[in-house]
């Protein structure tokens, strides 16, 4: 296993569930000779994230000074199909949440790209969870889906804060606006689903699994919206968030961890693809964004081996595992792998192709789920 020395800038605190890891923002922040605007934006984004990491370490969620929008539950006629209750707010470049409510469920497009992308992305995410897995919103009981866009001044991240998804506009040099990637929107919403189900602690292996689960459903949301089968899918998370000035396709590749970007400033994607290369570090809450590449590859390989639509087989196995009530908050890769195999047996049968593919995926990355 690879061991990374702790960075003097790292903090032993639990971060909020952001899509861009702190070590990547640090790279941008130090690139003042190439990206002066982006470096300044990354420095401010990192300073903003410090109190959020401290709150996560204490198990709390941030308060940004504004009262929350009342959470009325949507009414549903008997026999009617559940519908999302989307609420998009605009922070207007400030860091006060939720911001000004600018679009609610059923209202027409506003013409603001970030607002309308967030609205559409929440709808696509809701449709996957409701139509495929029978889950009505994050909590399974129709709670509103809330998002805030235009958060901060050129804020270089998107995150789940325990109540809503929050999206920055990016700095324009390294990062574009984060609502432009449907996999990012699905990823952040899935953090809310994990919080209300398995509650995987955001540290070390359980934290890497937390990130992995969000990557899985972020990818599935994108594939479901595009009608892509497992073989045609890119398996990229955050495709399109880098500008053309960056040598990179996305933030992460699920099927080929370590290949998403290779840039002379940002460096090479450091995600390991095999458990023998598991990275031990005190940064990134024990490497939650790094080591998630290992289970990511196991899932993608299983889905590709099975063929067809990933949400119909591997996705169901992972959702069953997340919601079965058998996982503990500190469970690691070995326990999770075994639980997915048990879920595959329960849903598809002990001798099914799904059981074989799940087991093969885990073995390929160095874990034996038997």
CSV table of C-alpha atoms in Angstrom, one decimal:
chain,number,residue,atom,x,y,z
A,1,UNK,CA,0.0,0.0,0.0
A,2,UNK,CA,1.2,3.5,-0.8
A,3,UNK,CA,1.7,6.0,2.0
A,4,UNK,CA,1.5,9.7,1.5
A,5,UNK,CA,3.1,12.0,4.0
A,6,UNK,CA,0.8,14.4,5.7
A,7,UNK,CA,0.8,17.9,4.2
A,8,UNK,CA,1.6,20.8,6.6
A,9,UNK,CA,-1.6,22.5,5.3
A,10,UNK,CA,-3.9,19.6,6.0
A,11,UNK,CA,-6.3,19.6,8.9
A,12,UNK,CA,-7.6,16.6,10.7
A,13,UNK,CA,-11.2,17.5,10.3
A,14,UNK,CA,-14.1,16.2,8.4
A,15,UNK,CA,-14.8,18.1,5.2
A,16,UNK,CA,-18.2,18.8,3.7
A,17,UNK,CA,-19.0,16.6,0.8
A,18,UNK,CA,-17.4,18.6,-2.0
A,19,UNK,CA,-16.8,17.3,-5.5
A,20,UNK,CA,-13.3,18.9,-5.9
A,21,UNK,CA,-10.9,17.5,-3.3
A,22,UNK,CA,-8.8,20.0,-1.2
A,23,UNK,CA,-5.5,18.8,-2.6
A,24,UNK,CA,-6.5,19.6,-6.2
A,25,UNK,CA,-7.6,23.1,-5.1
A,26,UNK,CA,-4.3,23.5,-3.4
A,27,UNK,CA,-2.5,22.8,-6.7
A,28,UNK,CA,-4.6,25.5,-8.4
A,29,UNK,CA,-4.0,27.9,-5.5
A,30,UNK,CA,-0.2,27.6,-6.0
A,31,UNK,CA,-0.3,28.1,-9.8
A,32,UNK,CA,0.0,31.9,-9.6
A,33,UNK,CA,2.4,32.1,-12.5
A,34,UNK,CA,0.0,30.4,-14.9
A,35,UNK,CA,-3.5,31.0,-13.6
A,36,UNK,CA,-3.6,34.3,-11.6
A,37,UNK,CA,-7.5,34.5,-11.5
A,38,UNK,CA,-7.9,30.8,-10.8
A,39,UNK,CA,-5.2,30.8,-8.1
A,40,UNK,CA,-6.9,33.6,-6.3
A,41,UNK,CA,-10.3,31.9,-6.6
A,42,UNK,CA,-8.9,28.6,-5.3
A,43,UNK,CA,-7.2,30.3,-2.3
A,44,UNK,CA,-10.5,31.9,-1.3
A,45,UNK,CA,-12.4,28.7,-1.9
A,46,UNK,CA,-9.9,26.9,0.4
A,47,UNK,CA,-10.3,29.5,3.1
A,48,UNK,CA,-14.1,29.2,2.9
A,49,UNK,CA,-13.9,25.4,3.2
A,50,UNK,CA,-11.9,25.4,6.5
A,51,UNK,CA,-14.8,26.2,8.9
A,52,UNK,CA,-17.0,23.7,6.9
A,53,UNK,CA,-14.4,21.0,7.5
A,54,UNK,CA,-14.3,21.8,11.2
A,55,UNK,CA,-18.1,21.6,11.4
A,56,UNK,CA,-18.1,18.3,9.6
A,57,UNK,CA,-15.6,17.0,12.2
A,58,UNK,CA,-18.0,18.0,14.9
A,59,UNK,CA,-20.9,16.3,13.2
A,60,UNK,CA,-22.7,19.5,12.4
A,61,UNK,CA,-23.8,21.4,9.4
A,62,UNK,CA,-23.0,25.0,8.6
A,63,UNK,CA,-25.3,27.9,9.3
A,64,UNK,CA,-24.9,30.8,6.9
A,65,UNK,CA,-27.1,33.3,8.6
A,66,UNK,CA,-30.3,33.1,6.7
A,67,UNK,CA,-33.4,31.2,7.8
A,68,UNK,CA,-34.2,28.1,5.8
A,69,UNK,CA,-37.1,28.0,3.3
A,70,UNK,CA,-40.1,26.2,4.9
A,71,UNK,CA,-40.2,22.6,4.0
A,72,UNK,CA,-43.8,21.9,3.0
A,73,UNK,CA,-44.3,18.3,1.9
A,74,UNK,CA,-45.8,18.0,-1.5
A,75,UNK,CA,-49.4,16.8,-1.6
A,76,UNK,CA,-50.0,13.6,-3.7
A,77,UNK,CA,-53.3,12.4,-5.0
A,78,UNK,CA,-54.0,8.7,-4.3
A,79,UNK,CA,-52.6,6.7,-7.2
A,80,UNK,CA,-50.6,9.5,-8.7
A,81,UNK,CA,-46.9,9.1,-9.5
A,82,UNK,CA,-44.6,11.0,-7.2
A,83,UNK,CA,-43.1,14.2,-8.6
A,84,UNK,CA,-40.1,16.2,-7.5
A,85,UNK,CA,-40.4,19.3,-5.4
A,86,UNK,CA,-37.5,21.4,-6.7
A,87,UNK,CA,-36.4,24.7,-5.3
A,88,UNK,CA,-33.5,26.6,-6.8
A,89,UNK,CA,-32.1,29.7,-5.1
A,90,UNK,CA,-29.5,32.2,-6.2
A,91,UNK,CA,-26.8,33.3,-3.8
A,92,UNK,CA,-25.8,36.2,-6.1
A,93,UNK,CA,-22.1,35.7,-5.5
A,94,UNK,CA,-22.5,35.9,-1.7
A,95,UNK,CA,-21.9,33.0,0.7
A,96,UNK,CA,-25.3,33.2,2.5
A,97,UNK,CA,-27.6,30.2,2.1
A,98,UNK,CA,-30.1,29.6,0.8
A,99,UNK,CA,-30.1,32.8,-1.2
A,100,UNK,CA,-33.1,34.2,-3.1
A,101,UNK,CA,-35.6,31.6,-4.3
A,102,UNK,CA,-35.7,32.0,-8.1
A,103,UNK,CA,-37.4,28.9,-9.5
A,104,UNK,CA,-39.8,26.4,-7.9
A,105,UNK,CA,-41.4,23.2,-9.2
A,106,UNK,CA,-43.4,23.7,-12.4
A,107,UNK,CA,-42.2,27.2,-13.1
A,108,UNK,CA,-40.7,28.0,-16.6
A,109,UNK,CA,-37.0,28.3,-17.3
A,110,UNK,CA,-35.5,31.6,-16.1
A,111,UNK,CA,-32.8,32.0,-18.8
A,112,UNK,CA,-30.1,31.8,-16.1
A,113,UNK,CA,-28.0,28.9,-17.3
A,114,UNK,CA,-26.9,27.8,-13.8
A,115,UNK,CA,-30.5,28.0,-12.4
A,116,UNK,CA,-32.0,26.0,-15.2
A,117,UNK,CA,-29.2,23.4,-15.3
A,118,UNK,CA,-29.6,22.8,-11.6
A,119,UNK,CA,-33.4,22.5,-12.0
A,120,UNK,CA,-33.1,20.1,-14.8
A,121,UNK,CA,-30.3,18.1,-13.1
A,122,UNK,CA,-32.3,17.7,-9.9
A,123,UNK,CA,-35.2,16.4,-12.1
A,124,UNK,CA,-33.0,13.9,-13.8
A,125,UNK,CA,-31.6,12.7,-10.5
A,126,UNK,CA,-35.1,12.4,-9.0
A,127,UNK,CA,-36.3,10.4,-12.0
A,128,UNK,CA,-33.5,7.8,-11.6
A,129,UNK,CA,-34.1,7.2,-7.9
A,130,UNK,CA,-37.9,7.2,-8.2
A,131,UNK,CA,-38.4,5.2,-11.4
A,132,UNK,CA,-35.6,2.7,-11.0
A,133,UNK,CA,-35.3,2.3,-7.2
A,134,UNK,CA,-38.7,3.5,-6.1
A,135,UNK,CA,-37.2,6.2,-3.9
A,136,UNK,CA,-39.2,9.5,-3.5
A,137,UNK,CA,-36.5,12.2,-3.1
A,138,UNK,CA,-33.5,12.1,-0.7
A,139,UNK,CA,-35.4,10.9,2.3
A,140,UNK,CA,-37.7,8.5,0.5
A,141,UNK,CA,-40.7,10.6,1.6
A,142,UNK,CA,-40.9,13.4,-0.9
A,143,UNK,CA,-38.7,16.0,0.9
A,144,UNK,CA,-38.0,19.1,-1.3
A,145,UNK,CA,-34.9,19.0,-3.5
A,146,UNK,CA,-33.1,22.3,-2.8
A,147,UNK,CA,-30.1,23.8,-4.5
A,148,UNK,CA,-28.3,27.1,-4.5
A,149,UNK,CA,-26.3,28.4,-7.5
A,150,UNK,CA,-23.9,31.4,-7.9
A,151,UNK,CA,-22.5,30.7,-4.5
A,152,UNK,CA,-19.5,32.8,-3.7
A,153,UNK,CA,-17.2,34.9,-5.9
A,154,UNK,CA,-15.8,32.4,-8.5
A,155,UNK,CA,-16.2,29.6,-6.0
A,156,UNK,CA,-14.3,26.5,-7.2
A,157,UNK,CA,-16.5,23.7,-5.9
A,158,UNK,CA,-19.9,22.1,-5.5
A,159,UNK,CA,-21.0,20.5,-2.2
A,160,UNK,CA,-23.7,19.0,-0.2
A,161,UNK,CA,-24.1,20.7,3.2
A,162,UNK,CA,-26.6,18.4,4.8
A,163,UNK,CA,-29.7,20.3,3.5
A,164,UNK,CA,-29.0,21.4,-0.1
A,165,UNK,CA,-26.7,21.2,-3.0
A,166,UNK,CA,-24.5,24.3,-3.5
A,167,UNK,CA,-22.8,25.1,-6.7
A,168,UNK,CA,-20.0,27.6,-7.5
A,169,UNK,CA,-19.5,29.3,-10.9
A,170,UNK,CA,-15.9,28.3,-11.1
A,171,UNK,CA,-13.0,30.7,-11.9
A,172,UNK,CA,-13.2,30.6,-15.7
A,173,UNK,CA,-9.6,29.6,-16.1
A,174,UNK,CA,-9.4,26.1,-14.6
A,175,UNK,CA,-13.0,25.4,-13.6
A,176,UNK,CA,-16.3,26.1,-15.4
A,177,UNK,CA,-19.6,26.3,-13.5
A,178,UNK,CA,-20.3,23.1,-11.7
A,179,UNK,CA,-24.0,22.8,-12.8
A,180,UNK,CA,-22.7,22.0,-16.3
A,181,UNK,CA,-22.0,18.4,-15.3
A,182,UNK,CA,-25.0,16.2,-14.6
A,183,UNK,CA,-22.8,13.6,-12.9
A,184,UNK,CA,-21.8,16.4,-10.4
A,185,UNK,CA,-25.4,17.1,-9.6
A,186,UNK,CA,-26.2,13.5,-9.2
A,187,UNK,CA,-23.1,12.9,-7.1
A,188,UNK,CA,-24.1,15.7,-4.6
A,189,UNK,CA,-27.7,14.5,-4.3
A,190,UNK,CA,-26.5,11.0,-3.6
A,191,UNK,CA,-24.6,12.3,-0.6
A,192,UNK,CA,-28.0,13.1,0.9
A,193,UNK,CA,-29.3,9.6,0.2
A,194,UNK,CA,-26.2,8.1,1.9
A,195,UNK,CA,-26.8,10.4,4.9
A,196,UNK,CA,-30.3,9.1,5.3
A,197,UNK,CA,-29.5,5.4,4.7
A,198,UNK,CA,-26.1,3.8,5.4
A,199,UNK,CA,-24.6,7.0,7.0
A,200,UNK,CA,-21.1,6.0,6.0
A,201,UNK,CA,-18.7,8.1,8.1
A,202,UNK,CA,-16.7,10.6,6.0
A,203,UNK,CA,-13.2,9.3,6.8
A,204,UNK,CA,-10.8,6.7,5.7
A,205,UNK,CA,-12.3,3.6,4.0
A,206,UNK,CA,-15.9,4.4,5.0
A,207,UNK,CA,-15.4,7.9,3.6
A,208,UNK,CA,-14.0,6.6,0.4
A,209,UNK,CA,-17.1,4.4,0.1
A,210,UNK,CA,-19.3,7.5,0.8
A,211,UNK,CA,-17.6,9.2,-2.2
A,212,UNK,CA,-17.7,6.0,-4.2
A,213,UNK,CA,-21.5,5.7,-3.7
A,214,UNK,CA,-22.0,9.3,-4.9
A,215,UNK,CA,-19.8,8.6,-7.9
A,216,UNK,CA,-21.9,5.5,-8.7
A,217,UNK,CA,-25.2,7.3,-8.7
A,218,UNK,CA,-23.7,10.4,-10.4
A,219,UNK,CA,-22.7,8.2,-13.3
A,220,UNK,CA,-26.0,6.4,-13.3
A,221,UNK,CA,-28.0,9.6,-13.4
A,222,UNK,CA,-26.0,10.7,-16.4
A,223,UNK,CA,-26.4,7.3,-18.2
A,224,UNK,CA,-30.1,7.1,-17.4
A,225,UNK,CA,-30.7,10.6,-18.8
A,226,UNK,CA,-28.8,9.9,-22.0
A,227,UNK,CA,-30.1,6.3,-22.4
A,228,UNK,CA,-26.5,5.0,-22.4
A,229,UNK,CA,-25.7,1.3,-21.8
A,230,UNK,CA,-22.6,0.4,-19.7
A,231,UNK,CA,-20.4,-0.2,-22.7
A,232,UNK,CA,-21.2,3.2,-24.3
A,233,UNK,CA,-20.8,5.2,-21.1
A,234,UNK,CA,-17.8,7.3,-20.4
A,235,UNK,CA,-17.7,6.5,-16.7
A,236,UNK,CA,-16.3,10.0,-16.1
A,237,UNK,CA,-17.3,12.1,-13.1
A,238,UNK,CA,-17.3,15.8,-13.6
A,239,UNK,CA,-16.8,15.7,-17.4
A,240,UNK,CA,-16.8,19.3,-18.7
A,241,UNK,CA,-15.9,21.1,-15.4
A,242,UNK,CA,-12.4,21.8,-16.6
A,243,UNK,CA,-11.8,24.6,-19.2
A,244,UNK,CA,-9.9,24.0,-22.4
A,245,UNK,CA,-6.7,25.3,-20.6
A,246,UNK,CA,-6.5,22.1,-18.6
A,247,UNK,CA,-5.2,18.8,-19.9
A,248,UNK,CA,-8.0,16.7,-18.5
A,249,UNK,CA,-11.3,15.0,-19.3
A,250,UNK,CA,-12.9,15.1,-15.9
A,251,UNK,CA,-12.3,15.0,-12.2
A,252,UNK,CA,-12.3,11.2,-12.0
A,253,UNK,CA,-12.6,8.1,-14.2
A,254,UNK,CA,-14.5,5.3,-12.6
A,255,UNK,CA,-13.4,2.6,-15.1
A,256,UNK,CA,-9.8,3.8,-15.3
A,257,UNK,CA,-8.9,5.6,-12.1
A,258,UNK,CA,-5.7,7.7,-12.4
A,259,UNK,CA,-6.4,8.7,-16.0
A,260,UNK,CA,-8.9,11.6,-15.7
A,261,UNK,CA,-6.3,14.3,-16.1
A,262,UNK,CA,-2.6,14.8,-16.6
A,263,UNK,CA,-1.7,18.5,-16.5
A,264,UNK,CA,1.6,20.2,-16.0
A,265,UNK,CA,0.1,22.4,-13.2
A,266,UNK,CA,-2.5,20.1,-11.7
A,267,UNK,CA,-0.3,17.1,-12.0
A,268,UNK,CA,-1.5,13.6,-12.8
A,269,UNK,CA,-4.7,12.1,-11.5
A,270,UNK,CA,-3.5,10.2,-8.3
A,271,UNK,CA,-6.4,7.8,-7.9
A,272,UNK,CA,-5.3,4.2,-7.3
A,273,UNK,CA,-7.1,1.5,-9.3
A,274,UNK,CA,-6.1,-1.5,-7.1
A,275,UNK,CA,-6.2,-2.2,-3.3
A,276,UNK,CA,-2.5,-2.9,-3.2
A,277,UNK,CA,-2.0,0.8,-4.0
A,278,UNK,CA,-4.4,2.1,-1.3
A,279,UNK,CA,-3.1,5.5,-0.2
A,280,UNK,CA,-2.6,6.1,3.5
A,281,UNK,CA,-2.7,9.8,4.2
A,282,UNK,CA,-4.0,12.2,6.8
A,283,UNK,CA,-5.0,14.6,3.9
A,284,UNK,CA,-8.4,14.6,2.3
A,285,UNK,CA,-9.9,13.0,5.4
A,286,UNK,CA,-7.9,9.9,4.9
A,287,UNK,CA,-7.9,10.0,1.1
A,288,UNK,CA,-11.7,9.8,0.6
A,289,UNK,CA,-11.5,11.2,-2.9
A,290,UNK,CA,-8.3,9.2,-3.7
A,291,UNK,CA,-9.2,5.7,-2.6
A,292,UNK,CA,-12.8,5.9,-3.9
A,293,UNK,CA,-11.2,4.9,-7.3
A,294,UNK,CA,-10.8,1.3,-6.1
A,295,UNK,CA,-14.5,0.5,-5.5
A,296,UNK,CA,-15.4,2.8,-8.5
A,297,UNK,CA,-13.4,0.4,-10.8
A,298,UNK,CA,-15.0,-2.6,-9.2
A,299,UNK,CA,-18.5,-1.3,-9.9
A,300,UNK,CA,-17.8,-0.1,-13.5
A,301,UNK,CA,-16.1,-3.4,-14.4
A,302,UNK,CA,-19.1,-5.4,-13.1
A,303,UNK,CA,-21.5,-3.2,-15.0
A,304,UNK,CA,-19.6,-3.5,-18.3
A,305,UNK,CA,-19.3,-7.3,-17.9
A,306,UNK,CA,-23.1,-7.5,-17.5
A,307,UNK,CA,-23.8,-5.2,-20.4
A,308,UNK,CA,-27.0,-3.4,-21.0
A,309,UNK,CA,-28.1,-0.6,-18.7
A,310,UNK,CA,-26.1,-0.4,-15.5
A,311,UNK,CA,-29.0,0.8,-13.4
A,312,UNK,CA,-30.9,-2.4,-14.1
A,313,UNK,CA,-28.4,-4.7,-12.5
A,314,UNK,CA,-25.2,-3.4,-10.8
A,315,UNK,CA,-27.1,-0.2,-9.8
A,316,UNK,CA,-29.8,-2.2,-8.1
A,317,UNK,CA,-27.3,-4.3,-6.3
A,318,UNK,CA,-25.5,-1.2,-4.9
A,319,UNK,CA,-28.8,0.5,-4.0
A,320,UNK,CA,-30.0,-2.6,-2.2
A,321,UNK,CA,-26.7,-2.6,-0.3
A,322,UNK,CA,-26.9,1.0,0.7
A,323,UNK,CA,-30.5,0.7,2.0
A,324,UNK,CA,-30.5,-2.8,3.5
A,325,UNK,CA,-29.6,-1.6,7.0
A,326,UNK,CA,-26.7,-4.0,7.4
A,327,UNK,CA,-23.8,-1.6,6.9
A,328,UNK,CA,-22.2,0.2,9.8
A,329,UNK,CA,-21.0,3.8,9.6
A,330,UNK,CA,-17.3,2.8,9.9
A,331,UNK,CA,-17.4,-0.3,7.6
A,332,UNK,CA,-14.6,-0.5,5.0
A,333,UNK,CA,-14.1,-2.0,1.6
A,334,UNK,CA,-14.1,-5.7,2.6
A,335,UNK,CA,-17.4,-5.5,4.4
A,336,UNK,CA,-19.0,-3.4,1.6
A,337,UNK,CA,-17.8,-5.8,-1.1
A,338,UNK,CA,-19.2,-8.8,0.8
A,339,UNK,CA,-22.5,-6.9,1.3
A,340,UNK,CA,-22.8,-6.2,-2.5
A,341,UNK,CA,-22.3,-9.9,-3.2
A,342,UNK,CA,-25.0,-10.8,-0.7
A,343,UNK,CA,-27.3,-8.2,-2.3
A,344,UNK,CA,-26.7,-9.7,-5.7
A,345,UNK,CA,-27.5,-13.1,-4.5
A,346,UNK,CA,-30.7,-11.9,-2.8
A,347,UNK,CA,-32.0,-10.1,-5.8
A,348,UNK,CA,-30.8,-12.1,-8.8
A,349,UNK,CA,-30.0,-15.6,-7.4
A,350,UNK,CA,-26.8,-17.4,-6.1
A,351,UNK,CA,-25.8,-18.6,-9.5
A,352,UNK,CA,-26.7,-15.5,-11.5
A,353,UNK,CA,-24.5,-13.5,-13.9
A,354,UNK,CA,-24.9,-10.6,-11.5
A,355,UNK,CA,-23.2,-12.5,-8.7
A,356,UNK,CA,-20.3,-13.5,-11.0
A,357,UNK,CA,-19.8,-10.0,-12.3
A,358,UNK,CA,-19.8,-8.4,-8.9
A,359,UNK,CA,-17.4,-10.9,-7.5
A,360,UNK,CA,-15.1,-10.5,-10.6
A,361,UNK,CA,-15.1,-6.7,-10.3
A,362,UNK,CA,-14.0,-6.8,-6.7
A,363,UNK,CA,-11.3,-9.5,-7.3
A,364,UNK,CA,-9.9,-7.4,-10.2
A,365,UNK,CA,-9.2,-4.5,-7.8
A,366,UNK,CA,-7.7,-6.8,-5.2
A,367,UNK,CA,-10.6,-7.6,-2.9
A,368,UNK,CA,-12.3,-11.0,-2.4
A,369,UNK,CA,-15.9,-10.6,-1.4
A,370,UNK,CA,-16.5,-14.3,-0.7
